[in-house]
């Protein structure tokens, strides 16, 4: 049992069934402000040093996240989980001379890897040590109350693009593919090494398993998202050459895996992604300026037909359409725009979820 999720044991069983496509009903996570509660999000500081502490000081994070949890309605499978926001493809920061800085809601990078150079992994001689300590302490502070997620350390090519610069990496793929392959191997090795240490830091807090913060997933083993956001700029042939070996290796290394498909441009790579035998689910992201999730029903059905689960982030008005068009097995809907508890419960009822939520 978790303080902020009293029905945790039943929820954890359903989340495990989701990975196997054995859930009897669609899973749904709906969050909103509790009735008669007031939550004021703490504004991140402007001073760079204080902003760094805002993202890496465990006691500071614990205070503001506990305030959020106390005022949040966690409907259905919604989890009280702290997403460790250390930046997307954040394992780039564990390499020598990486230039990065924390901003209000993200981490930015500047090119640090020069022509012909290879990335050098520093391990805990980098910010990895700070992040690990932060996660371990949050795990201790939150034990029995909330979960602590893995950070978004995902995507070898994405991390390489942080270090090298996207434009330079695109040219490297053509001009020096062997160098790119060696760089990918080095970053992948650093990812595995650092991830093992981060999984260890939060395993006890996660009741022996691991969780993904913004996807609201949990498993008794270790899992992480896979992604190649850089792939919106490359051909299927290049995706097969430079991205598929990583995806094949990591789907074998992780106990459970979800591919984060970010943008309709990646549809051209979908068949290759679906061919990964140990990939469990695909998380479909409706990118700003592109059609909504429900506009891609044929592609979503294609994913289900290939035996993969779906993690979707629809707007509330899309829920009936998606429930009608998609199979419930392996389907997980995460809704973040409910206006209040009553609307949240009404949305849950559409998926047959009644009396399961405190």
XYZ file of N, CA and C in Angstrom, residues 62-227:
498
model
N 11.104 16.774 -2.566
C 10.152 16.053 -1.709
C 9.065 16.990 -1.192
N 9.424 18.182 -0.739
C 8.426 19.111 -0.180
C 7.410 19.523 -1.228
N 7.881 19.938 -2.399
C 6.923 20.435 -3.383
C 6.102 19.307 -4.003
N 6.693 18.102 -4.173
C 5.944 17.007 -4.753
C 4.938 16.433 -3.756
N 5.295 16.402 -2.474
C 4.327 15.959 -1.468
C 3.127 16.892 -1.449
N 3.366 18.189 -1.555
C 2.276 19.159 -1.648
C 1.386 18.840 -2.857
N 2.008 18.498 -3.982
C 1.217 18.156 -5.180
C 0.409 16.894 -4.949
N 1.029 15.865 -4.399
C 0.326 14.602 -4.174
C -0.860 14.780 -3.224
N -0.678 15.574 -2.191
C -1.747 15.776 -1.206
C -2.985 16.424 -1.825
N -2.806 17.120 -2.915
C -3.912 17.853 -3.542
C -4.370 17.253 -4.862
N -3.875 16.072 -5.207
C -4.173 15.461 -6.499
C -5.094 14.254 -6.350
N -6.076 14.166 -7.220
C -6.940 12.991 -7.348
C -6.259 12.033 -8.327
N -5.927 10.833 -7.862
C -5.271 9.834 -8.697
C -6.299 8.778 -9.088
N -6.927 8.971 -10.245
C -8.000 8.083 -10.680
C -7.507 6.917 -11.513
N -8.147 5.761 -11.336
C -7.776 4.580 -12.107
C -6.374 4.130 -11.755
N -5.536 4.000 -12.785
C -4.163 3.537 -12.572
C -3.177 4.679 -12.344
N -3.652 5.902 -12.197
C -2.753 7.045 -11.995
C -1.886 6.835 -10.761
N -0.618 7.166 -10.880
C 0.359 6.885 -9.824
C 0.914 8.161 -9.210
N 1.111 8.162 -7.894
C 1.866 9.243 -7.263
C 3.360 8.954 -7.454
N 3.927 9.523 -8.468
C 5.307 9.210 -8.825
C 6.052 10.501 -9.133
N 7.269 10.587 -8.633
C 8.125 11.733 -8.946
C 8.917 11.410 -10.200
N 8.661 12.192 -11.246
C 9.439 12.051 -12.479
C 10.728 12.840 -12.296
N 11.844 12.156 -12.409
C 13.147 12.792 -12.256
C 13.481 13.548 -13.543
N 13.218 14.835 -13.519
C 13.344 15.661 -14.719
C 14.774 16.173 -14.865
N 15.652 15.269 -15.301
C 17.058 15.616 -15.512
C 17.375 15.832 -16.989
N 16.336 15.962 -17.821
C 16.550 16.219 -19.233
C 16.408 14.979 -20.098
N 15.788 15.152 -21.261
C 15.629 14.051 -22.203
C 16.987 13.649 -22.783
N 17.189 12.321 -22.908
C 18.506 11.803 -23.291
C 19.571 12.380 -22.361
N 19.212 12.407 -21.071
C 20.046 13.064 -20.079
C 21.361 12.371 -19.803
N 21.520 11.138 -20.270
C 22.808 10.467 -20.065
C 23.928 11.115 -20.883
N 23.578 12.019 -21.783
C 24.625 12.791 -22.474
C 25.473 13.563 -21.466
N 24.876 13.919 -20.322
C 25.594 14.717 -19.314
C 26.694 13.929 -18.624
N 26.715 12.622 -18.809
C 27.714 11.787 -18.137
C 28.986 11.644 -18.967
N 29.103 12.427 -20.048
C 30.260 12.334 -20.930
C 31.107 13.600 -20.837
N 32.391 13.421 -21.033
C 33.374 14.474 -20.834
C 33.062 15.713 -21.665
N 33.177 16.856 -21.025
C 33.028 18.176 -21.646
C 31.615 18.480 -22.121
N 30.633 17.669 -21.723
C 29.256 17.971 -22.118
C 28.859 19.345 -21.592
N 28.297 20.152 -22.465
C 27.861 21.504 -22.111
C 26.345 21.515 -22.004
N 25.844 21.767 -20.802
C 24.404 21.734 -20.579
C 24.029 22.746 -19.505
N 22.745 23.108 -19.466
C 22.255 23.974 -18.393
C 20.764 23.694 -18.190
N 20.355 23.811 -16.944
C 18.962 23.601 -16.586
C 18.164 24.861 -16.898
N 16.980 24.670 -17.485
C 16.044 25.760 -17.733
C 14.768 25.476 -16.938
N 13.739 26.267 -17.120
C 12.549 26.164 -16.264
C 11.920 24.783 -16.285
N 11.819 24.173 -17.471
C 11.157 22.874 -17.573
C 11.970 21.845 -18.343
N 13.245 22.129 -18.578
C 14.012 21.210 -19.403
C 15.507 21.411 -19.148
N 16.301 20.699 -19.909
C 17.752 20.874 -19.903
C 18.181 21.132 -21.340
N 18.989 22.151 -21.537
C 19.479 22.497 -22.869
C 20.939 22.098 -23.012
N 21.336 21.857 -24.259
C 22.697 21.416 -24.553
C 23.313 22.289 -25.643
N 24.611 22.418 -25.595
C 25.376 23.062 -26.671
C 26.418 22.063 -27.167
N 26.771 22.152 -28.426
C 27.705 21.195 -29.025
C 29.030 21.196 -28.286
N 29.502 20.002 -27.936
C 30.766 19.887 -27.211
C 31.728 18.886 -27.852
N 31.234 18.063 -28.776
C 32.063 17.024 -29.388
C 32.556 17.523 -30.741
N 33.854 17.676 -30.854
C 34.424 18.262 -32.066
C 34.564 17.224 -33.180
N 34.897 17.704 -34.379
C 35.052 16.832 -35.551
C 36.063 15.721 -35.253
N 35.668 14.487 -35.560
C 36.567 13.351 -35.421
C 36.745 12.833 -34.007
N 36.115 13.482 -33.026
C 36.275 13.070 -31.625
C 35.222 12.047 -31.240
N 35.543 11.252 -30.220
C 34.617 10.255 -29.701
C 34.225 10.608 -28.269
N 32.996 10.325 -27.868
C 32.574 10.639 -26.500
C 33.301 9.780 -25.477
N 33.622 10.402 -24.323
C 34.338 9.716 -23.247
C 33.440 9.676 -22.004
N 33.036 8.476 -21.624
C 32.124 8.302 -20.488
C 32.863 8.525 -19.170
N 32.265 9.342 -18.277
C 32.893 9.676 -17.005
C 32.284 8.933 -15.821
N 31.152 8.288 -16.021
C 30.509 7.589 -14.917
C 30.172 8.542 -13.780
N 30.495 8.144 -12.546
C 30.130 8.959 -11.388
C 31.094 10.106 -11.131
N 32.025 10.333 -12.035
C 32.818 11.555 -12.008
C 32.104 12.684 -12.736
N 30.831 12.470 -13.037
C 29.985 13.463 -13.706
C 28.786 13.752 -12.805
N 27.803 14.411 -13.348
C 26.569 14.710 -12.609
C 25.794 13.443 -12.255
N 26.177 12.322 -12.827
C 25.530 11.049 -12.470
C 25.546 10.835 -10.962
N 26.637 11.159 -10.296
C 26.718 10.965 -8.847
C 25.680 11.816 -8.123
N 25.477 13.051 -8.569
C 24.481 13.940 -7.971
C 23.077 13.380 -8.182
N 22.805 12.954 -9.401
C 21.475 12.427 -9.714
C 21.193 11.156 -8.923
N 22.176 10.291 -8.808
C 21.975 9.044 -8.068
C 21.692 9.318 -6.595
N 22.444 10.233 -5.996
C 22.204 10.573 -4.590
C 20.813 11.173 -4.401
N 20.430 12.036 -5.310
C 19.107 12.663 -5.240
C 18.008 11.602 -5.300
N 18.114 10.678 -6.249
C 17.090 9.647 -6.409
C 17.052 8.704 -5.211
N 18.219 8.329 -4.711
C 18.269 7.430 -3.563
C 17.630 8.068 -2.334
N 17.908 9.360 -2.102
C 17.344 10.041 -0.946
C 15.837 10.233 -1.106
N 15.382 10.561 -2.300
C 13.939 10.651 -2.541
C 13.274 9.295 -2.320
N 13.964 8.237 -2.727
C 13.429 6.901 -2.484
C 13.248 6.640 -1.009
N 14.198 7.109 -0.208
C 14.088 6.930 1.247
C 12.969 7.796 1.814
N 12.906 9.059 1.405
C 11.890 9.968 1.915
C 10.481 9.536 1.519
N 10.358 8.956 0.326
C 9.040 8.600 -0.183
C 8.612 7.178 0.081
N 9.446 6.404 0.760
C 9.135 4.992 0.992
C 7.763 4.853 1.648
N 6.879 4.104 0.986
C 5.541 3.880 1.511
C 4.550 4.970 1.181
N 5.002 6.042 0.504
C 4.110 7.150 0.168
C 3.972 7.364 -1.334
N 5.106 7.391 -2.039
C 5.087 7.629 -3.472
C 6.236 6.872 -4.119
N 6.212 6.816 -5.455
C 7.256 6.141 -6.226
C 8.217 7.183 -6.805
N 9.415 6.740 -7.122
C 10.420 7.590 -7.754
C 10.784 6.969 -9.094
N 10.682 7.757 -10.147
C 10.872 7.216 -11.487
C 12.331 7.272 -11.925
N 12.602 6.528 -12.978
C 13.856 6.720 -13.698
C 13.785 8.042 -14.462
N 14.941 8.692 -14.695
C 14.946 9.888 -15.544
C 14.808 9.489 -17.011
N 14.653 10.500 -17.859
C 14.504 10.243 -19.299
C 15.873 10.049 -19.962
N 16.658 9.129 -19.439
C 17.917 8.761 -20.084
C 17.597 7.755 -21.175
N 17.318 8.258 -22.357
C 16.828 7.396 -23.429
C 17.317 7.943 -24.768
N 17.650 7.038 -25.664
C 17.999 7.438 -27.011
C 19.480 7.712 -27.200
N 20.190 6.744 -27.756
C 21.624 6.910 -27.979
C 21.910 7.966 -29.043
N 21.200 7.912 -30.155
C 21.400 8.929 -31.185
C 20.984 10.304 -30.682
N 19.940 10.361 -29.854
C 19.507 11.645 -29.296
C 20.583 12.212 -28.378
N 21.200 11.357 -27.557
C 22.283 11.807 -26.687
C 23.487 12.270 -27.513
N 23.786 11.528 -28.573
C 24.904 11.908 -29.442
C 24.623 13.251 -30.119
N 23.358 13.487 -30.476
C 22.995 14.769 -31.076
C 23.187 15.909 -30.076
N 22.926 15.649 -28.769
C 23.204 16.663 -27.751
C 24.696 17.021 -27.747
N 25.537 16.001 -27.814
C 26.974 16.211 -27.717
C 27.567 16.790 -28.996
N 27.102 16.297 -30.107
C 27.720 16.631 -31.395
C 27.029 17.812 -32.079
N 25.726 17.989 -31.784
C 24.918 18.939 -32.528
C 24.172 18.213 -33.627
N 22.878 18.487 -33.788
C 22.055 17.731 -34.750
C 22.546 17.891 -36.180
N 22.854 19.099 -36.586
C 23.289 19.316 -37.966
C 24.596 18.591 -38.250
N 25.536 18.665 -37.308
C 26.814 18.004 -37.493
C 26.645 16.483 -37.543
N 25.752 15.964 -36.687
C 25.530 14.514 -36.684
C 24.906 14.046 -37.991
N 24.017 14.828 -38.550
C 23.437 14.456 -39.843
C 24.522 14.336 -40.911
N 25.452 15.251 -40.906
C 26.553 15.173 -41.874
C 27.459 13.984 -41.577
N 27.696 13.713 -40.292
C 28.545 12.578 -39.912
C 27.988 11.255 -40.408
N 26.649 11.125 -40.388
C 26.032 9.868 -40.830
C 26.426 9.532 -42.264
N 26.632 10.568 -43.067
C 27.009 10.383 -44.476
C 28.529 10.359 -44.637
N 29.206 11.291 -43.959
C 30.647 11.482 -44.186
C 31.523 10.497 -43.414
N 31.072 10.069 -42.232
C 31.914 9.201 -41.399
C 31.052 8.236 -40.592
N 30.336 7.335 -41.258
C 29.423 6.428 -40.543
C 30.133 5.515 -39.546
N 31.388 5.142 -39.829
C 32.119 4.281 -38.885
C 32.364 5.006 -37.563
N 32.669 6.289 -37.634
C 32.863 7.081 -36.423
C 31.562 7.162 -35.625
N 30.459 7.341 -36.329
C 29.154 7.390 -35.659
C 28.862 6.063 -34.966
N 29.147 4.961 -35.643
C 28.904 3.649 -35.033
C 29.719 3.486 -33.756
N 30.966 3.913 -33.762
C 31.801 3.807 -32.561
C 31.274 4.713 -31.456
N 30.824 5.916 -31.828
C 30.262 6.826 -30.825
C 28.992 6.253 -30.218
N 28.157 5.644 -31.051
C 26.928 5.013 -30.565
C 27.248 3.912 -29.573
N 28.242 3.086 -29.880
C 28.621 2.002 -28.970
C 29.083 2.549 -27.623
N 29.850 3.619 -27.640
C 30.351 4.193 -26.392
C 29.209 4.775 -25.554
N 28.298 5.468 -26.205
C 27.178 6.057 -25.460
C 26.252 4.977 -24.938
N 26.037 3.942 -25.731
C 25.178 2.843 -25.290
C 25.773 2.142 -24.076
N 27.084 1.937 -24.078
C 27.739 1.319 -22.923
C 27.592 2.194 -21.684
N 27.723 3.511 -21.865
C 27.541 4.427 -20.737
C 26.116 4.440 -20.238
N 25.178 4.335 -21.156
C 23.766 4.277 -20.764
C 23.489 3.052 -19.897
N 23.957 1.894 -20.315
C 23.709 0.668 -19.563
C 24.359 0.746 -18.183
N 25.614 1.190 -18.136
C 26.313 1.291 -16.852
C 25.585 2.241 -15.901
N 25.236 3.427 -16.375
C 24.577 4.407 -15.507
C 23.174 3.968 -15.126
N 22.458 3.357 -16.051
C 21.093 2.921 -15.746
C 21.079 1.845 -14.670
N 22.035 0.940 -14.713
C 22.112 -0.089 -13.677
C 22.236 0.549 -12.294
N 23.035 1.587 -12.189
C 23.213 2.248 -10.903
C 21.974 3.031 -10.494
N 21.283 3.628 -11.424
C 20.067 4.370 -11.088
C 18.918 3.431 -10.743
N 18.803 2.314 -11.462
C 17.791 1.314 -11.080
C 18.036 0.849 -9.649
N 19.289 0.596 -9.302
C 19.624 0.145 -7.950
C 19.231 1.192 -6.909
N 19.401 2.475 -7.243
C 19.153 3.544 -6.280
C 17.697 3.642 -5.867
N 16.767 3.235 -6.739
C 15.333 3.413 -6.450
C 14.571 2.099 -6.367
N 15.276 0.971 -6.434
C 14.584 -0.319 -6.476
C 13.730 -0.545 -5.227
N 14.267 -0.254 -4.065
C 13.505 -0.491 -2.833
C 12.265 0.391 -2.788
N 12.410 1.650 -3.164
C 11.261 2.555 -3.195
C 10.188 2.044 -4.141
N 10.604 1.419 -5.239
C 9.667 0.918 -6.251
C 9.233 -0.519 -5.973
N 9.316 -0.915 -4.706
C 8.859 -2.234 -4.279
C 9.498 -3.338 -5.105
N 10.802 -3.176 -5.351
C 11.568 -4.170 -6.069
C 11.578 -3.996 -7.569
N 10.767 -3.081 -8.079
C 10.677 -2.905 -9.527
C 11.136 -1.525 -9.966
N 10.450 -0.978 -10.972
C 10.784 0.352 -11.482
C 9.552 0.972 -12.111
N 9.582 2.285 -12.181
C 8.441 3.008 -12.730
C 8.918 4.065 -13.714
N 8.023 4.431 -14.633
C 8.299 5.524 -15.562
C 7.347 6.655 -15.209
N 7.910 7.818 -14.907
C 7.142 8.910 -14.348
C 5.993 9.409 -15.184
N 6.277 9.988 -16.349
C 5.186 10.620 -17.085
C 4.355 9.628 -17.885
N 4.832 8.402 -18.068
C 4.007 7.370 -18.714
C 3.142 6.613 -17.717
N 3.377 6.823 -16.412
C 2.546 6.198 -15.380
C 2.553 4.663 -15.460
N 3.707 4.085 -15.764
C 3.829 2.630 -15.843
C 4.727 2.120 -14.719
N 4.524 0.864 -14.355
C 5.324 0.208 -13.318
C 5.460 -1.260 -13.687
N 6.580 -1.871 -13.290
C 6.757 -3.307 -13.434
C 7.643 -3.813 -12.312
N 7.519 -5.094 -12.029
C 8.346 -5.700 -10.986
C 9.802 -5.816 -11.418
N 10.083 -5.676 -12.712
C 11.453 -5.704 -13.205
C 11.952 -4.302 -13.482
N 12.833 -4.175 -14.464
C 13.336 -2.854 -14.826
C 12.811 -2.487 -16.206
N 12.397 -1.270 -16.312
C 11.916 -0.820 -17.621
C 12.234 0.648 -17.808
N 12.261 1.032 -19.075
C 12.617 2.382 -19.463
C 12.049 2.606 -20.850
N 11.892 3.875 -21.197
C 11.446 4.155 -22.554
C 12.629 4.063 -23.508
N 12.323 3.700 -24.734
C 13.277 3.768 -25.834
C 12.821 4.883 -26.753
N 13.757 5.567 -27.350
C 13.349 6.602 -28.294
C 14.481 6.904 -29.264
